[in-house]
Amino acid sequence: MMDERYLRAVRDALMRHQQWLLRDPTGRGRRANLSFYDLAGLGLNRVNLSGAKLTGASLARARMAGIVLSKADLYGTDLSRADLTGAQLQGADLRGARVDGARLVNANFQGADLRRGMVLEAGELRAAGNSDGTTTFVGCSLSQAVLSDCRMSQCDFSGSDLSGADLSGSDLSGAILIGADLTGAIMRKATLDGVLMCGARLNEELRTALERHGVDVDGTGLTTTAARMTDLIAGHQIWVDKLGKGGERIELQRVDLRGYNFTNQLLCGAVMRFCGLRGADFSGAKLMMADLSYSDLRDADFTSADLSGCNLEGANLAGAKLWRAKFRKVDISGDGSRLWPTSFAKAQLTGADLRDASLAGVVLRGTDLTAIKTSFATLKGADLSAARGWQPCEAPA
């Protein structure tokens, strides 16, 4: 929590900035420079900070609904989990910013710069954003947002809700849209060279338009490691058997493993995030505490697989076979004091087969359960209050 002196300095900067915006003739106005300040959790709803300098500042979890940040310097800023509903960010500089998990519904980014950009450390001053210079919007709520005419090459929107967003005229070269919801999005005249969007949700009209322009919506840009997966799995099994003191853990990102056969493999604790795994066979596999978040798992087969404690946040599991799969909590403390649940948060399970599986205790926050196939035990004890799209749909015997 900020001490009173620090908070007073912030308030003074905000007041002088308002005077600067009004071109105060007394000369007391001054453009706000809150670069590298820690403003995490601060309430800034509807404040006008147009043109302000916030380089490297931390605004994580800040409350900024309706804020005006047009042409603001947000280079290397941390905006993760902030509420920026309806924010005005036209022409803002967001290079190197971390905006993961932020709420940006109806926000306006027209003409903003979302490319890579690194802030070099100067003494004790360190940017709160991404140290590697990437700009990330992973898992954001950007529905109906305006992102037209933006420079966003290599920007990461994995798992974000971009439904109804306007991306027309923007440069998305090399941008990452893995598992993003693009239903109803407008992408007219957008530059899409090397865009990576496997597992993204697309309406047929947009899918057809993208494929007509040569975009491989299921695999563009993914690297292929299928040829050496046998060796990786063998090393991982040694890692599991020796409790991490031998072998090597599987840690993969953005890899093309569509249709790969993982049947009955020991994959506890494996990491395969943002991967293309459409149609992969995980039947009977042991995936306790594995991380498959934001991966394309459409039509994958998890029949009788053990997914206890598995992280499937933001994954696209439309049409997946999860018949008889196990989703138990994992006792990570050994005494029952810490139980780690399986997470389907923000995942898409449209049409998935969950018969003879139980979702009791599973994290279903924002999970799309439209048309899932269930049996009597599937939803018994499950908390569906934060899920969406579920309607009773019994599969034929």
Coordinates of C-alpha atoms in Angstrom, one line a residue:
M1 CA 0.0 0.0 0.0
M2 CA 1.3 3.5 -0.9
D3 CA 2.4 5.7 1.9
E4 CA 0.8 9.1 2.3
R5 CA 3.7 11.1 0.8
Y6 CA 3.9 8.9 -2.3
L7 CA 0.1 9.1 -2.8
R8 CA 0.3 12.9 -2.4
A9 CA 2.9 13.1 -5.1
V10 CA 0.7 11.1 -7.5
R11 CA -2.3 13.2 -6.7
D12 CA -0.3 16.4 -7.3
A13 CA 0.9 15.0 -10.7
L14 CA -2.6 14.2 -11.7
M15 CA -3.9 17.6 -10.8
R16 CA -1.1 19.4 -12.6
H17 CA -1.8 17.3 -15.6
Q18 CA -5.4 18.3 -15.7
Q19 CA -4.3 21.9 -15.7
W20 CA -1.8 21.2 -18.4
L21 CA -4.6 19.7 -20.5
L22 CA -6.6 22.9 -20.0
R23 CA -3.6 25.0 -20.9
D24 CA -3.8 26.8 -17.6
P25 CA -2.6 30.4 -18.1
T26 CA -1.1 30.6 -14.6
G27 CA 1.6 28.2 -15.7
R28 CA 1.0 25.7 -12.9
G29 CA 0.0 22.9 -15.3
R30 CA 2.5 20.3 -16.2
R31 CA 2.4 17.1 -18.2
A32 CA 2.3 14.1 -15.8
N33 CA 5.4 12.1 -15.7
L34 CA 4.8 9.0 -13.6
S35 CA 7.4 6.8 -15.3
F36 CA 8.4 3.8 -13.2
Y37 CA 5.9 4.6 -10.5
D38 CA 4.2 1.8 -8.7
L39 CA 0.5 2.6 -9.2
A40 CA -0.8 -1.0 -8.8
G41 CA -4.4 -1.3 -7.8
L42 CA -5.0 2.5 -7.9
G43 CA -8.4 3.9 -8.7
L44 CA -8.2 6.0 -11.9
N45 CA -11.7 5.6 -13.4
R46 CA -12.6 8.2 -16.0
V47 CA -9.4 10.2 -15.4
N48 CA -8.0 12.1 -18.4
L49 CA -4.3 11.1 -18.7
S50 CA -4.1 11.9 -22.4
G51 CA -0.4 12.4 -23.4
A52 CA 0.9 11.4 -20.0
K53 CA 4.3 9.7 -19.5
L54 CA 3.9 6.3 -17.8
T55 CA 7.0 4.5 -19.1
G56 CA 7.8 1.4 -17.2
A57 CA 5.1 2.1 -14.6
S58 CA 3.1 -0.6 -12.8
L59 CA -0.7 -0.3 -13.2
A60 CA -1.4 -3.9 -12.5
R61 CA -5.0 -4.4 -11.2
A62 CA -5.6 -0.7 -11.4
R63 CA -9.3 0.4 -11.8
M64 CA -9.3 2.5 -15.0
A65 CA -12.7 2.1 -16.6
G66 CA -13.4 5.0 -19.0
I67 CA -9.8 6.4 -18.6
V68 CA -8.4 8.6 -21.4
L69 CA -4.9 7.5 -22.3
S70 CA -4.8 8.7 -26.0
K71 CA -1.2 9.4 -27.1
A72 CA 0.1 8.4 -23.7
D73 CA 3.5 6.8 -23.3
L74 CA 2.9 3.4 -21.9
Y75 CA 6.2 1.9 -23.1
G76 CA 7.1 -1.1 -20.9
T77 CA 4.1 -0.6 -18.6
D78 CA 2.5 -3.4 -16.6
L79 CA -1.3 -3.3 -17.1
S80 CA -2.0 -6.9 -16.2
R81 CA -5.4 -7.6 -14.8
A82 CA -6.4 -3.9 -14.9
D83 CA -9.9 -2.9 -15.6
L84 CA -9.8 -0.7 -18.8
T85 CA -13.4 -1.1 -19.8
G86 CA -14.2 1.6 -22.4
A87 CA -10.7 3.1 -22.2
Q88 CA -9.5 5.6 -24.8
L89 CA -6.0 4.6 -26.0
Q90 CA -5.9 6.0 -29.5
G91 CA -2.3 6.5 -30.7
A92 CA -0.9 5.3 -27.4
D93 CA 2.6 3.7 -27.3
L94 CA 2.3 0.3 -25.6
R95 CA 5.5 -1.3 -26.9
G96 CA 6.8 -3.9 -24.4
A97 CA 3.7 -3.6 -22.2
R98 CA 2.3 -6.5 -20.3
V99 CA -1.5 -6.4 -20.5
D100 CA -2.3 -10.0 -19.6
G101 CA -5.7 -10.8 -18.1
A102 CA -6.9 -7.2 -18.4
R103 CA -10.5 -6.2 -19.1
L104 CA -10.6 -4.0 -22.3
V105 CA -14.2 -4.4 -23.4
N106 CA -15.1 -1.6 -25.8
A107 CA -11.7 0.0 -25.5
N108 CA -10.4 2.1 -28.4
F109 CA -6.8 1.5 -29.5
Q110 CA -7.0 3.0 -33.0
G111 CA -3.6 3.8 -34.3
A112 CA -1.8 2.5 -31.2
D113 CA 1.7 1.0 -31.3
L114 CA 1.8 -2.6 -29.9
R115 CA 5.1 -3.8 -31.4
R116 CA 8.1 -5.1 -29.5
G117 CA 10.0 -2.5 -27.4
M118 CA 12.6 -3.0 -24.6
V119 CA 13.3 -0.5 -21.8
L120 CA 16.9 -0.7 -20.8
E121 CA 17.6 -0.7 -17.0
A122 CA 19.0 2.5 -15.6
G123 CA 20.2 2.0 -12.1
E124 CA 17.3 0.9 -9.9
L125 CA 14.8 1.9 -12.6
R126 CA 13.3 -1.3 -14.1
A127 CA 10.3 -1.4 -16.4
A128 CA 7.3 -3.3 -14.9
G129 CA 6.3 -4.7 -18.3
N130 CA 7.9 -7.5 -20.2
S131 CA 11.7 -7.6 -19.8
D132 CA 12.2 -9.3 -23.2
G133 CA 10.4 -6.4 -25.0
T134 CA 7.4 -8.4 -26.1
T135 CA 4.0 -6.9 -25.9
T136 CA 1.4 -9.4 -24.5
F137 CA -2.3 -9.4 -24.2
V138 CA -2.7 -13.0 -23.1
G139 CA -6.1 -13.9 -21.8
C140 CA -7.6 -10.4 -22.2
S141 CA -11.3 -9.5 -22.6
L142 CA -11.2 -7.3 -25.8
S143 CA -14.7 -7.9 -27.1
Q144 CA -16.0 -5.1 -29.3
A145 CA -12.6 -3.3 -28.9
V146 CA -11.3 -1.0 -31.7
L147 CA -7.9 -2.1 -32.8
S148 CA -7.9 -0.6 -36.3
D149 CA -4.8 0.8 -38.0
C150 CA -2.6 -0.4 -35.2
R151 CA 1.0 -1.6 -35.4
M152 CA 1.0 -4.9 -33.6
S153 CA 3.5 -7.2 -35.3
Q154 CA 4.5 -10.1 -33.0
C155 CA 2.1 -9.0 -30.4
D156 CA 0.7 -11.9 -28.3
F157 CA -3.1 -12.2 -28.0
S158 CA -3.2 -15.9 -27.1
G159 CA -6.5 -16.9 -25.5
S160 CA -8.0 -13.4 -25.7
D161 CA -11.6 -12.7 -26.4
L162 CA -11.6 -10.5 -29.5
S163 CA -15.2 -11.3 -30.5
G164 CA -16.6 -8.4 -32.5
A165 CA -13.3 -6.5 -32.4
D166 CA -12.3 -4.2 -35.3
L167 CA -8.7 -5.1 -36.5
S168 CA -9.1 -3.6 -39.9
G169 CA -6.1 -2.0 -41.5
S170 CA -3.7 -3.2 -38.7
D171 CA -0.3 -4.8 -39.2
L172 CA -0.6 -8.3 -37.6
S173 CA 2.6 -9.7 -39.1
G174 CA 3.8 -12.5 -36.9
A175 CA 1.2 -11.8 -34.3
I176 CA 0.1 -14.6 -32.0
L177 CA -3.7 -15.4 -31.8
I178 CA -3.5 -19.0 -30.6
G179 CA -6.9 -20.0 -29.0
A180 CA -8.3 -16.4 -29.4
D181 CA -12.0 -15.9 -29.9
L182 CA -12.3 -14.0 -33.2
T183 CA -16.0 -14.6 -33.9
G184 CA -17.5 -11.6 -35.5
A185 CA -14.1 -9.8 -35.7
I186 CA -13.4 -7.4 -38.6
M187 CA -10.0 -7.9 -40.3
R188 CA -10.4 -6.1 -43.6
K189 CA -7.1 -4.9 -45.2
A190 CA -5.2 -6.3 -42.2
T191 CA -1.6 -7.5 -42.8
L192 CA -1.5 -11.1 -41.7
D193 CA 2.0 -12.4 -42.9
G194 CA 3.1 -15.2 -40.5
V195 CA 0.2 -14.7 -38.1
L196 CA -0.2 -17.7 -35.7
M197 CA -3.8 -18.6 -34.9
C198 CA -4.2 -22.3 -34.4
G199 CA -7.2 -23.1 -32.3
A200 CA -8.7 -19.7 -32.7
R201 CA -12.5 -19.5 -32.8
L202 CA -13.6 -18.2 -36.2
N203 CA -17.0 -17.9 -37.8
E204 CA -17.1 -19.5 -41.3
E205 CA -17.2 -16.2 -43.1
L206 CA -13.9 -15.0 -41.5
R207 CA -12.3 -18.5 -41.9
T208 CA -13.1 -18.5 -45.6
A209 CA -11.7 -14.9 -46.0
L210 CA -8.5 -15.8 -44.2
E211 CA -7.9 -19.0 -46.1
R212 CA -8.6 -17.1 -49.4
H213 CA -5.6 -14.9 -48.4
G214 CA -3.4 -17.9 -47.8
V215 CA -3.6 -17.9 -44.0
D216 CA -3.2 -21.4 -42.5
V217 CA -5.5 -20.9 -39.6
D218 CA -4.6 -24.3 -38.0
G219 CA -0.8 -24.2 -38.1
T220 CA 1.0 -21.2 -39.6
G221 CA 4.3 -20.6 -37.8
L222 CA 4.3 -23.6 -35.6
T223 CA 7.6 -25.5 -35.4
T224 CA 7.6 -29.3 -35.9
T225 CA 9.2 -31.6 -33.3
A226 CA 7.1 -34.8 -34.0
A227 CA 10.2 -36.6 -35.3
R228 CA 12.0 -36.3 -31.9
M229 CA 9.0 -36.7 -29.6
T230 CA 9.9 -40.3 -28.8
D231 CA 13.2 -39.2 -27.3
L232 CA 11.6 -36.3 -25.5
I233 CA 9.0 -38.6 -23.9
A234 CA 11.6 -41.1 -22.9
G235 CA 13.6 -38.4 -21.2
H236 CA 10.4 -37.1 -19.5
Q237 CA 9.5 -40.5 -18.1
I238 CA 13.0 -40.7 -16.5
W239 CA 12.4 -37.2 -15.1
V240 CA 9.1 -38.3 -13.5
D241 CA 10.5 -41.6 -12.2
K242 CA 13.5 -39.9 -10.6
L243 CA 11.4 -37.0 -9.2
G244 CA 13.2 -34.4 -11.4
K245 CA 16.7 -35.6 -10.5
G246 CA 17.3 -37.2 -13.8
G247 CA 16.1 -37.1 -17.4
E248 CA 14.5 -33.9 -18.8
R249 CA 11.0 -32.5 -18.4
I250 CA 9.0 -31.9 -21.6
E251 CA 8.7 -28.1 -22.0
L252 CA 7.3 -27.1 -25.4
Q253 CA 5.6 -24.0 -26.7
R254 CA 4.1 -23.3 -30.2
V255 CA 4.9 -26.7 -31.5
D256 CA 3.0 -28.6 -34.2
L257 CA 2.0 -32.0 -32.9
R258 CA -1.3 -32.4 -34.7
G259 CA -2.5 -36.0 -34.7
Y260 CA 0.4 -37.2 -32.6
N261 CA -0.1 -40.5 -30.7
F262 CA 0.5 -40.1 -26.9
T263 CA -1.5 -43.2 -26.0
N264 CA -0.8 -44.5 -22.5
Q265 CA 2.3 -42.3 -22.1
L266 CA 3.5 -41.0 -18.8
L267 CA 3.3 -37.2 -19.2
C268 CA 2.8 -36.0 -15.6
G269 CA 4.0 -32.4 -15.3
A270 CA 4.7 -32.0 -19.0
V271 CA 4.4 -28.5 -20.5
M272 CA 2.9 -28.2 -24.0
R273 CA 1.5 -24.6 -24.0
F274 CA 0.2 -22.8 -27.1
C275 CA 0.7 -26.0 -29.1
G276 CA -1.1 -27.4 -32.2
L277 CA -2.5 -30.7 -30.9
R278 CA -5.6 -31.0 -32.9
G279 CA -6.7 -34.7 -33.2
A280 CA -3.9 -35.9 -30.9
D281 CA -4.5 -39.2 -29.2
F282 CA -4.0 -39.0 -25.4
S283 CA -6.2 -42.0 -24.6
G284 CA -5.0 -43.6 -21.3
A285 CA -2.2 -41.1 -20.9
K286 CA -1.2 -39.8 -17.4
L287 CA -1.3 -36.0 -17.5
M288 CA -1.5 -35.2 -13.8
M289 CA -0.3 -31.6 -13.2
A290 CA 0.5 -31.1 -16.9
D291 CA 0.2 -27.7 -18.6
L292 CA -1.7 -27.7 -21.9
S293 CA -3.0 -24.2 -21.6
Y294 CA -4.0 -22.3 -24.7
S295 CA -3.4 -25.3 -27.0
D296 CA -5.4 -26.4 -29.9
L297 CA -7.0 -29.6 -28.7
R298 CA -9.9 -29.8 -31.1
D299 CA -11.0 -33.4 -31.6
A300 CA -8.3 -34.7 -29.4
D301 CA -8.9 -38.1 -27.7
F302 CA -8.5 -38.1 -23.9
T303 CA -10.5 -41.3 -23.3
S304 CA -9.7 -42.7 -19.9
A305 CA -6.8 -40.2 -19.5
D306 CA -5.8 -38.9 -16.1
L307 CA -6.0 -35.1 -16.2
S308 CA -6.0 -34.6 -12.5
G309 CA -4.6 -31.1 -11.6
C310 CA -4.0 -30.4 -15.3
N311 CA -4.0 -26.8 -16.6
L312 CA -6.2 -26.5 -19.7
E313 CA -6.9 -22.8 -19.3
G314 CA -7.9 -21.2 -22.6
A315 CA -7.5 -24.4 -24.6
N316 CA -9.8 -25.2 -27.5
L317 CA -11.3 -28.6 -26.8
A318 CA -14.2 -28.4 -29.2
G319 CA -15.3 -32.0 -30.1
A320 CA -12.7 -33.6 -27.8
K321 CA -13.3 -37.0 -26.4
L322 CA -13.0 -36.9 -22.6
W323 CA -15.0 -40.1 -22.0
R324 CA -14.1 -41.6 -18.6
A325 CA -11.3 -39.0 -18.1
K326 CA -10.3 -38.3 -14.5
F327 CA -10.3 -34.7 -13.2
R328 CA -9.4 -35.2 -9.5
K329 CA -7.7 -32.6 -7.3
V330 CA -4.1 -33.3 -6.6
D331 CA -2.8 -33.3 -3.0
I332 CA 0.4 -31.2 -3.6
S333 CA 1.2 -30.8 0.2
G334 CA 0.9 -34.5 1.0
D335 CA -1.3 -33.8 4.0
G336 CA -4.5 -32.7 2.3
S337 CA -4.0 -29.0 3.1
R338 CA -3.4 -28.0 -0.5
L339 CA -5.5 -29.6 -3.2
W340 CA -4.8 -28.5 -6.8
P341 CA -7.8 -28.7 -9.2
T342 CA -8.0 -29.3 -12.9
S343 CA -8.7 -26.0 -14.7
F344 CA -10.8 -25.5 -17.8
A345 CA -11.0 -21.7 -17.1
K346 CA -11.9 -19.9 -20.3
A347 CA -11.6 -23.1 -22.3
Q348 CA -13.9 -24.1 -25.1
L349 CA -15.5 -27.5 -24.7
T350 CA -18.2 -27.1 -27.4
G351 CA -19.5 -30.6 -28.3
A352 CA -16.9 -32.4 -26.1
D353 CA -17.8 -35.9 -24.9
L354 CA -17.7 -35.9 -21.1
R355 CA -19.7 -39.0 -20.5
D356 CA -18.7 -41.1 -17.5
A357 CA -16.5 -38.2 -16.3
S358 CA -17.0 -35.9 -13.3
L359 CA -16.6 -32.2 -13.3
A360 CA -17.0 -31.9 -9.6
G361 CA -14.3 -29.6 -8.2
V362 CA -13.0 -28.6 -11.7
V363 CA -12.4 -24.9 -12.3
L364 CA -15.0 -23.8 -14.9
R365 CA -14.7 -20.0 -14.8
G366 CA -15.7 -18.7 -18.3
T367 CA -15.7 -22.2 -19.7
D368 CA -17.9 -22.8 -22.8
L369 CA -19.9 -25.9 -22.2
T370 CA -22.2 -25.6 -25.2
A371 CA -23.6 -28.9 -26.4
I372 CA -21.4 -31.1 -24.3
K373 CA -22.3 -34.7 -24.0
T374 CA -22.9 -35.8 -20.5
S375 CA -24.0 -38.8 -18.4
F376 CA -25.7 -38.8 -15.0
A377 CA -22.5 -38.2 -13.0
T378 CA -20.8 -35.6 -15.2
L379 CA -22.3 -32.5 -13.6
K380 CA -23.1 -33.8 -10.2
G381 CA -21.4 -31.5 -7.6
A382 CA -20.0 -29.3 -10.4
D383 CA -20.1 -25.5 -9.9
L384 CA -21.6 -24.2 -13.2
S385 CA -22.3 -20.7 -11.9
A386 CA -19.3 -19.2 -13.8
A387 CA -19.5 -21.4 -16.9
R388 CA -21.4 -20.4 -20.0
G389 CA -23.4 -22.0 -22.8
W390 CA -24.4 -25.2 -21.0
Q391 CA -27.7 -26.8 -21.9
P392 CA -28.6 -30.4 -21.0
C393 CA -27.6 -32.6 -24.0
E394 CA -27.6 -36.3 -23.5
A395 CA -25.6 -38.3 -26.0
P396 CA -27.3 -41.3 -27.6
A397 CA -26.5 -44.6 -26.0

